[in-house]
Coordinates of C-alpha atoms and ligand atoms in Angstrom, one line a residue:
X1 CA -37.1 6.2 -4.2
X2 CA -34.4 4.9 -6.5
X3 CA -33.9 1.1 -6.6
X4 CA -30.9 0.1 -4.5
X5 CA -29.9 -2.5 -7.0
X6 CA -29.6 0.1 -9.7
X7 CA -27.7 2.4 -7.4
X8 CA -25.3 -0.4 -6.5
X9 CA -24.7 -1.4 -10.1
X10 CA -24.0 2.3 -11.0
X11 CA -21.5 2.5 -8.1
X12 CA -19.9 -0.8 -9.1
X13 CA -19.2 0.6 -12.6
X14 CA -17.7 3.8 -11.3
X15 CA -14.1 4.5 -12.4
X16 CA -11.8 6.9 -10.5
X17 CA -8.4 7.7 -12.0
X18 CA -5.5 8.1 -9.5
X19 CA -2.6 10.6 -10.0
X20 CA 0.8 9.0 -9.9
X21 CA 2.3 12.1 -8.3
X22 CA 0.1 11.8 -5.2
X23 CA 2.2 8.8 -4.1
X24 CA 5.4 10.9 -4.3
X25 CA 6.6 13.6 -1.8
X26 CA 4.8 16.9 -2.2
X27 CA 4.6 20.1 -0.2
X28 CA 4.4 23.8 -0.4
X29 CA 6.9 26.5 -1.1
X30 CA 7.8 26.4 2.5
X31 CA 8.7 22.7 2.8
X32 CA 8.3 19.2 1.2
X33 CA 8.3 16.7 4.1
X34 CA 9.7 13.4 2.9
X35 CA 7.8 10.3 4.0
X36 CA 9.3 6.8 4.6
X37 CA 8.3 4.2 2.0
X38 CA 7.6 6.8 -0.8
X39 CA 8.2 5.4 -4.3
X40 CA 11.4 6.0 -6.2
X41 CA 10.2 5.0 -9.6
X42 CA 7.0 5.1 -11.8
X43 CA 6.7 1.4 -11.3
X44 CA 6.6 1.8 -7.5
X45 CA 4.0 4.5 -7.9
X46 CA 1.9 2.1 -10.0
X47 CA 2.3 -0.6 -7.3
X48 CA 0.9 1.8 -4.7
X49 CA -2.0 2.8 -7.0
X50 CA -2.7 -1.0 -7.5
X51 CA -3.3 -1.2 -3.7
X52 CA -6.0 1.3 -4.0
X53 CA -7.6 -0.5 -6.9
X54 CA -7.3 -3.9 -5.1
X55 CA -9.1 -2.6 -2.0
X56 CA -11.7 -0.3 -3.7
X57 CA -12.4 -2.0 -7.1
X58 CA -13.2 1.4 -8.7
X59 CA -9.8 2.9 -9.4
X60 CA -8.6 1.0 -12.5
X61 CA -6.4 3.7 -14.0
X62 CA -3.4 5.8 -13.0
X63 CA -2.6 9.1 -14.7
X64 CA 1.1 9.8 -15.4
X65 CA 3.0 13.1 -15.5
X66 CA 5.9 13.7 -17.8
X67 CA 8.8 14.0 -17.0
X68 CA 8.0 13.0 -13.4
X69 CA 7.1 9.5 -14.8
X70 CA 9.7 9.4 -17.6
X71 CA 10.8 5.9 -18.6
X72 CA 12.8 4.5 -21.5
X73 CA 9.9 2.1 -22.5
X74 CA 6.4 3.4 -22.1
X75 CA 4.8 0.3 -23.6
X76 CA 6.6 -1.8 -21.0
X77 CA 5.3 0.6 -18.3
X78 CA 1.8 0.1 -19.6
X79 CA 2.3 -3.7 -19.5
X80 CA 3.7 -3.3 -15.9
X81 CA 0.5 -1.5 -15.0
X82 CA -1.6 -4.2 -16.6
X83 CA 0.2 -6.9 -14.6
X84 CA -0.9 -4.9 -11.6
X85 CA -4.5 -4.7 -12.7
X86 CA -4.3 -1.1 -13.9
X87 CA -4.2 0.9 -17.1
X88 CA -2.3 4.1 -17.8
X89 CA -4.8 7.0 -17.9
X90 CA -4.2 10.6 -18.9
X91 CA -0.8 11.7 -19.9
X92 CA -0.1 15.0 -18.1
X93 CA 2.4 17.4 -19.9
X94 CA 4.7 19.5 -17.8
X95 CA 5.8 22.9 -19.3
X96 CA 6.0 24.6 -15.9
X97 CA 9.3 23.5 -14.4
X98 CA 12.0 24.3 -17.0
X99 CA 14.1 27.4 -16.5
X100 CA 13.2 28.5 -20.1
X101 CA 9.5 28.8 -19.0
X102 CA 9.9 31.8 -16.6
X103 CA 7.9 34.0 -18.8
X104 CA 5.6 31.2 -20.1
X105 CA 5.8 28.2 -22.3
X106 CA 3.4 28.1 -25.3
X107 CA 2.5 31.8 -24.6
X108 CA 6.2 32.9 -24.2
X109 CA 7.2 35.9 -26.3
X110 CA 10.1 34.0 -27.7
X111 CA 9.1 31.6 -30.6
X112 CA 12.0 29.3 -29.8
X113 CA 10.7 28.7 -26.2
X114 CA 7.1 28.2 -27.6
X115 CA 8.5 25.6 -30.1
X116 CA 10.3 23.8 -27.2
X117 CA 7.1 23.7 -25.2
X118 CA 5.0 22.5 -28.2
X119 CA 7.5 19.8 -28.9
X120 CA 7.0 18.5 -25.3
X121 CA 3.2 18.4 -25.8
X122 CA 3.7 16.5 -29.1
X123 CA 6.1 14.1 -27.3
X124 CA 3.3 13.4 -24.8
X125 CA 1.0 12.3 -27.6
X126 CA 3.8 9.9 -28.7
X127 CA 3.7 8.6 -25.1
X128 CA -0.1 8.2 -25.3
X129 CA 0.4 6.1 -28.5
X130 CA 2.8 3.9 -26.6
X131 CA 0.7 3.5 -23.4
X132 CA -2.7 3.3 -25.1
X133 CA -3.8 6.4 -23.2
X134 CA -6.8 8.4 -24.7
X135 CA -6.2 11.7 -22.9
X136 CA -3.6 14.4 -23.2
X137 CA -4.1 16.6 -20.2
X138 CA -2.8 20.1 -20.4
X139 CA -2.3 22.6 -17.6
X140 CA -0.3 25.8 -18.3
X141 CA 1.3 27.8 -15.5
X142 CA 1.6 30.5 -18.2
X143 CA 0.6 34.1 -17.1
X144 CA 2.0 37.4 -16.1
X145 CA 2.6 39.1 -12.7
X146 CA 2.4 42.8 -13.6
X147 CA 0.1 44.9 -15.9
X148 CA 1.9 45.6 -19.1
X149 CA 4.3 42.7 -18.7
X150 CA 3.0 41.2 -21.9
X151 CA 0.1 41.4 -24.5
X152 CA -2.9 39.6 -23.1
X153 CA -4.4 39.0 -26.6
X154 CA -1.1 38.2 -28.2
X155 CA -0.5 35.4 -25.6
X156 CA -4.0 34.0 -26.5
X157 CA -2.9 33.9 -30.2
X158 CA 0.3 32.0 -29.2
X159 CA -1.6 29.6 -27.1
X160 CA -4.2 28.9 -29.9
X161 CA -1.4 28.3 -32.4
X162 CA 0.4 25.7 -30.2
X163 CA -2.8 23.9 -29.3
X164 CA -3.8 23.7 -32.9
X165 CA -0.5 22.1 -33.8
X166 CA -1.0 19.5 -31.1
X167 CA -4.7 19.0 -31.9
X168 CA -3.9 17.9 -35.5
X169 CA -1.5 15.3 -34.1
X170 CA -4.2 13.6 -32.0
X171 CA -5.3 10.2 -33.3
X172 CA -8.9 9.0 -33.5
X173 CA -10.2 8.3 -30.0
X174 CA -7.6 10.6 -28.4
X175 CA -8.6 13.8 -26.6
X176 CA -7.0 17.0 -25.5
X177 CA -8.1 18.0 -22.0
X178 CA -7.5 21.7 -21.3
X179 CA -7.3 22.6 -17.6
X180 CA -7.9 26.1 -16.3
X181 CA -6.8 27.7 -13.0
X182 CA -7.6 31.2 -11.6
X183 CA -4.1 32.0 -10.5
X184 CA -0.7 30.6 -9.2
X185 CA 2.1 30.6 -10.0
X186 CA 1.1 33.8 -11.9
X187 CA -0.5 36.5 -9.9
X188 CA -1.8 39.1 -12.5
X189 CA -3.0 37.2 -15.5
X190 CA -3.2 33.4 -16.1
X191 CA -3.6 32.6 -19.8
X192 CA -6.2 29.9 -19.1
X193 CA -7.8 31.2 -15.9
X194 CA -11.4 30.0 -16.2
X195 CA -13.8 27.6 -17.8
X196 CA -14.8 30.2 -20.4
X197 CA -11.3 30.6 -21.7
X198 CA -10.7 26.9 -21.8
X199 CA -14.1 26.4 -23.6
X200 CA -13.4 29.0 -26.2
X201 CA -10.1 27.4 -27.1
X202 CA -11.7 23.9 -27.1
X203 CA -14.5 25.0 -29.4
X204 CA -12.1 26.7 -31.7
X205 CA -10.0 23.4 -31.9
X206 CA -12.7 20.8 -32.4
X207 CA -14.7 18.0 -30.8
X208 CA -11.7 16.2 -29.4
X209 CA -10.8 19.1 -27.1
X210 CA -12.6 19.2 -23.8
X211 CA -12.5 21.2 -20.5
X212 CA -11.0 19.9 -17.2
X213 CA -12.6 21.2 -14.0
X214 CA -10.1 21.1 -11.2
X215 CA -12.2 21.7 -8.0
X216 CA -9.3 23.8 -6.5
X217 CA -8.9 26.2 -9.3
X218 CA -11.8 28.7 -8.7
X219 CA -12.2 31.9 -6.8
X220 CA -13.7 31.4 -3.4
X221 CA -17.5 31.2 -3.5
X222 CA -17.6 30.0 -7.1
X223 CA -20.6 27.8 -7.8
X224 CA -18.7 24.9 -9.4
X225 CA -21.7 22.7 -10.0
X226 CA -23.2 25.4 -12.2
X227 CA -20.0 25.3 -14.4
X228 CA -20.3 21.5 -14.4
X229 CA -24.0 21.6 -15.5
X230 CA -23.1 24.2 -18.2
X231 CA -20.1 22.2 -19.6
X232 CA -22.1 18.9 -19.6
X233 CA -25.0 20.7 -21.5
X234 CA -22.4 21.9 -24.0
X235 CA -20.9 18.4 -24.3
X236 CA -17.5 19.8 -23.3
X237 CA -16.8 18.4 -19.8
X238 CA -13.9 16.1 -20.4
X239 CA -12.6 15.5 -16.9
X240 CA -12.5 16.5 -13.3
X241 CA -9.4 16.9 -11.2
X242 CA -10.9 16.2 -7.8
X243 CA -9.5 17.6 -4.6
X244 CA -10.8 20.0 -1.9
X245 CA -9.7 23.3 -0.4
X246 CA -10.4 25.8 2.3
X247 CA -8.6 28.7 0.7
X248 CA -6.7 28.3 -2.6
X249 CA -5.3 25.4 -4.6
X250 CA -4.8 23.4 -1.4
X251 CA -5.1 20.0 -3.2
X252 CA -6.5 18.4 -0.1
X253 CA -8.5 15.1 -0.2
X254 CA -11.6 15.4 -2.3
X255 CA -14.7 15.9 -0.1
X256 CA -12.6 16.6 3.0
X257 CA -13.1 20.4 3.1
X258 CA -16.6 20.6 1.5
X259 CA -18.4 17.2 1.2
X260 CA -21.7 19.1 0.4
X261 CA -20.1 20.8 -2.6
X262 CA -18.8 17.4 -3.9
X263 CA -22.4 16.1 -3.5
X264 CA -23.9 19.0 -5.4
X265 CA -21.3 18.5 -8.2
X266 CA -22.2 14.7 -8.4
X267 CA -25.9 15.6 -8.4
X268 CA -25.3 17.6 -11.7
X269 CA -23.1 14.7 -13.0
X270 CA -25.7 12.0 -12.2
X271 CA -28.6 14.2 -13.5
X272 CA -26.8 14.1 -16.9
X273 CA -26.0 10.4 -16.7
X274 CA -22.3 11.5 -16.8
X275 CA -21.3 9.2 -13.9
X276 CA -21.4 6.3 -16.4
X277 CA -18.0 5.5 -17.9
X278 CA -19.5 5.5 -21.4
X279 CA -20.4 9.2 -21.0
X280 CA -16.6 9.9 -21.4
X281 CA -16.1 12.1 -18.3
X282 CA -12.8 11.2 -16.6
X283 CA -13.0 11.4 -12.8
X284 CA -9.4 12.0 -11.7
X285 CA -8.0 12.8 -8.4
X286 CA -5.4 15.6 -8.3
X287 CA -4.1 15.8 -4.8
X288 CA -1.0 16.2 -2.6
X289 CA -0.7 14.4 0.7
X290 CA 1.9 16.7 2.2
X291 CA 1.5 15.4 5.8
X292 CA -0.7 12.4 5.7
X293 CA 0.2 8.8 4.6
X294 CA -0.4 8.8 0.9
X295 CA -1.9 5.4 0.0
X296 CA -4.6 5.4 2.8
X297 CA -5.3 9.0 1.8
X298 CA -5.9 8.0 -1.8
X299 CA -8.2 5.2 -0.5
X300 CA -10.1 7.6 1.7
X301 CA -10.4 10.0 -1.3
X302 CA -11.9 7.3 -3.5
X303 CA -14.4 6.4 -0.7
X304 CA -15.3 10.1 -0.5
X305 CA -16.2 10.2 -4.2
X306 CA -18.1 6.9 -3.8
X307 CA -20.1 8.3 -0.9
X308 CA -21.0 11.6 -2.7
X309 CA -22.0 9.6 -5.8
X310 CA -24.1 7.2 -3.8
X311 CA -26.0 10.1 -2.2
X312 CA -26.5 11.7 -5.6
X313 CA -27.8 8.4 -7.0
X314 CA -30.3 8.2 -4.0
X315 CA -32.0 11.5 -4.8
X316 CA -35.7 10.8 -5.4
X317 CA -35.6 12.4 -8.9
X318 CA -39.4 12.1 -9.7
X319 CA -40.2 13.9 -6.4
X320 CA -37.5 16.5 -7.1
X321 CA -38.8 17.2 -10.6
X322 CA -42.4 17.4 -9.3
X323 CA -41.5 19.8 -6.6
X324 CA -39.4 21.9 -9.1
X325 CA -42.3 21.9 -11.5
X326 CA -44.7 23.0 -8.8
X327 CA -42.3 25.7 -7.6
X328 CA -42.3 24.0 -4.2
X329 CA -38.9 25.4 -3.2
X330 CA -38.7 23.6 0.2
X331 CA -39.8 20.2 -1.1
X332 CA -37.3 20.5 -3.9
X333 CA -34.5 21.4 -1.5
X334 CA -35.6 18.7 0.8
X335 CA -35.3 16.1 -2.0
X336 CA -31.6 16.9 -2.2
X337 CA -31.0 17.2 1.5
X338 CA -32.7 13.9 2.4
X339 CA -30.3 12.2 0.0
X340 CA -27.3 14.1 1.3
X341 CA -28.2 13.3 4.9
X342 CA -28.5 9.6 4.1
X343 CA -25.7 7.5 5.6
X344 CA -24.6 5.6 2.6
X345 CA -21.7 3.8 4.3
X346 CA -23.7 0.6 5.0
X347 CA -24.8 0.4 1.3
X348 CA -21.2 0.8 0.1
X349 CA -19.9 -1.7 2.7
X350 CA -22.5 -4.1 1.3
X351 CA -21.5 -3.4 -2.3
X352 CA -17.9 -4.1 -1.4
X353 CA -19.1 -7.5 0.0
X354 CA -20.8 -8.1 -3.3
X355 CA -17.5 -7.3 -5.1
X356 CA -15.6 -9.7 -2.8
X357 CA -13.8 -6.8 -1.1
X358 CA -13.4 -5.9 2.5
X359 CA -16.2 -3.5 3.6
X360 CA -13.6 -1.2 5.2
X361 CA -10.8 -0.6 2.6
X362 CA -8.7 1.7 4.9
X363 CA -8.7 -0.8 7.7
X364 CA -7.9 -3.6 5.2
X365 CA -5.0 -1.6 3.9
X366 CA -3.5 -1.2 7.4
X367 CA -4.0 -4.9 8.1
X368 CA -2.3 -5.8 4.8
X369 CA 1.1 -4.9 6.1
X370 CA 1.9 -3.3 2.7
X371 CA 2.9 0.0 4.4
X372 CA 5.5 -1.7 6.6
X373 CA 6.8 -3.7 3.6
X374 CA 7.5 -0.6 1.4
X375 CA 9.0 1.3 4.4
X376 CA 11.4 -1.7 4.9
X377 CA 12.1 -2.2 1.2
X378 CA 12.3 1.3 -0.2
X379 CA 15.6 2.3 1.3
X380 CA 18.1 4.3 -0.7
X381 CA 17.6 5.8 -4.2
X382 CA 15.8 9.1 -4.8
X383 CA 12.3 9.4 -3.6
X384 CA 9.8 10.7 -6.2
X385 CA 8.8 14.3 -5.7
X386 CA 7.5 17.4 -7.4
X387 CA 10.7 19.3 -6.6
X388 CA 12.4 20.5 -9.8
Ligands
LRH401 C1 -1.9 22.5 -11.4 C2 -2.4 21.1 -11.4 C3 -2.4 20.3 -12.7 C4 -1.2 19.4 -12.5 C5 -0.6 19.7 -11.3 C6 0.0 18.6 -10.6 O1 -2.2 23.1 -10.2 O2 -3.7 21.0 -10.8 O3 -3.5 19.5 -12.9 O4 -0.5 19.2 -13.6 O5 -1.6 20.3 -10.5
MN402 MN1 -5.2 19.7 -11.6

């Protein structure tokens, strides 16, 4: 069995990156339900993210989304984050909410629109220079709704041309993370629909281009841990956008809909040693808390990742390898299931004690009174939200 001290030190070093937009109002095409106390500014989003870090100790970064987190002074925003015990993580570009992007952004038939979109991506690299962020995260809503609407191959050429322009702008130590998504908002083709398309573009660009696996962006029944193992083997897994879903891109709390899938994914990650920060895989949450209180939901999500990681770290790997080698199917499966069926909550509560943290961060948050404070203070102004 793995040594608990090693498991605890691995868990202590875990780093989970929070999405600033999860603290704002979000919803579906049917309705965005506003919640009291929601941030009005990027600074207030950072203050909320700092609560999650203060109570879990493993969420030291907050990803920003431009223009949702647009400010006049990004270096000052980075200092504000540092004053709250955080650093600014990935800079997410947004070329999916401007009227000009109806037929696409970097894949649009009109070169003027493509130039506008590429300029925004380059502006995001400037922001990375100011915030000290290493990652430029790119998701494109680009696609088509009807056969014949546009040239599938031509759109790939346009995408490659824009990505190449941005890639050359990256500084040393900076990465381009290309996220794929099967469908939505486009319903016939999506220009980056799957891991293969993202990987092809990343390999064409160079080593600083890596793939983002958003766990909500696959066809039902997709074996995501297989994709993870493959991308890790190719050295091209740059990041996760963790969430969970029952049907489509539901963006629910990671591990809520399918904790066993999250465990299987973390098993592949731990098998490759990619759970260690120095391995360079960014573990980001990308979620929308449409009906649940946002800060406790983010805390719960971090705990779900910790629990899946702890179970993966508790797999008796020598026994697993021996059973796999011997073709002992049941023993090999049992090695994983024994770990998965282990209640790791006492170990994590113990670890939090070692870290000087409350063993139950969600309860500690409710006791802190922070929620009542922000509801009382954050009156007036415009609440942050996705809505364009
Ligand atoms: C697209 C996506 C992408 C983000 C957005 C908030 O569905 O997953 O990662 O930019 O959500
Ligand atoms: Mn995502």
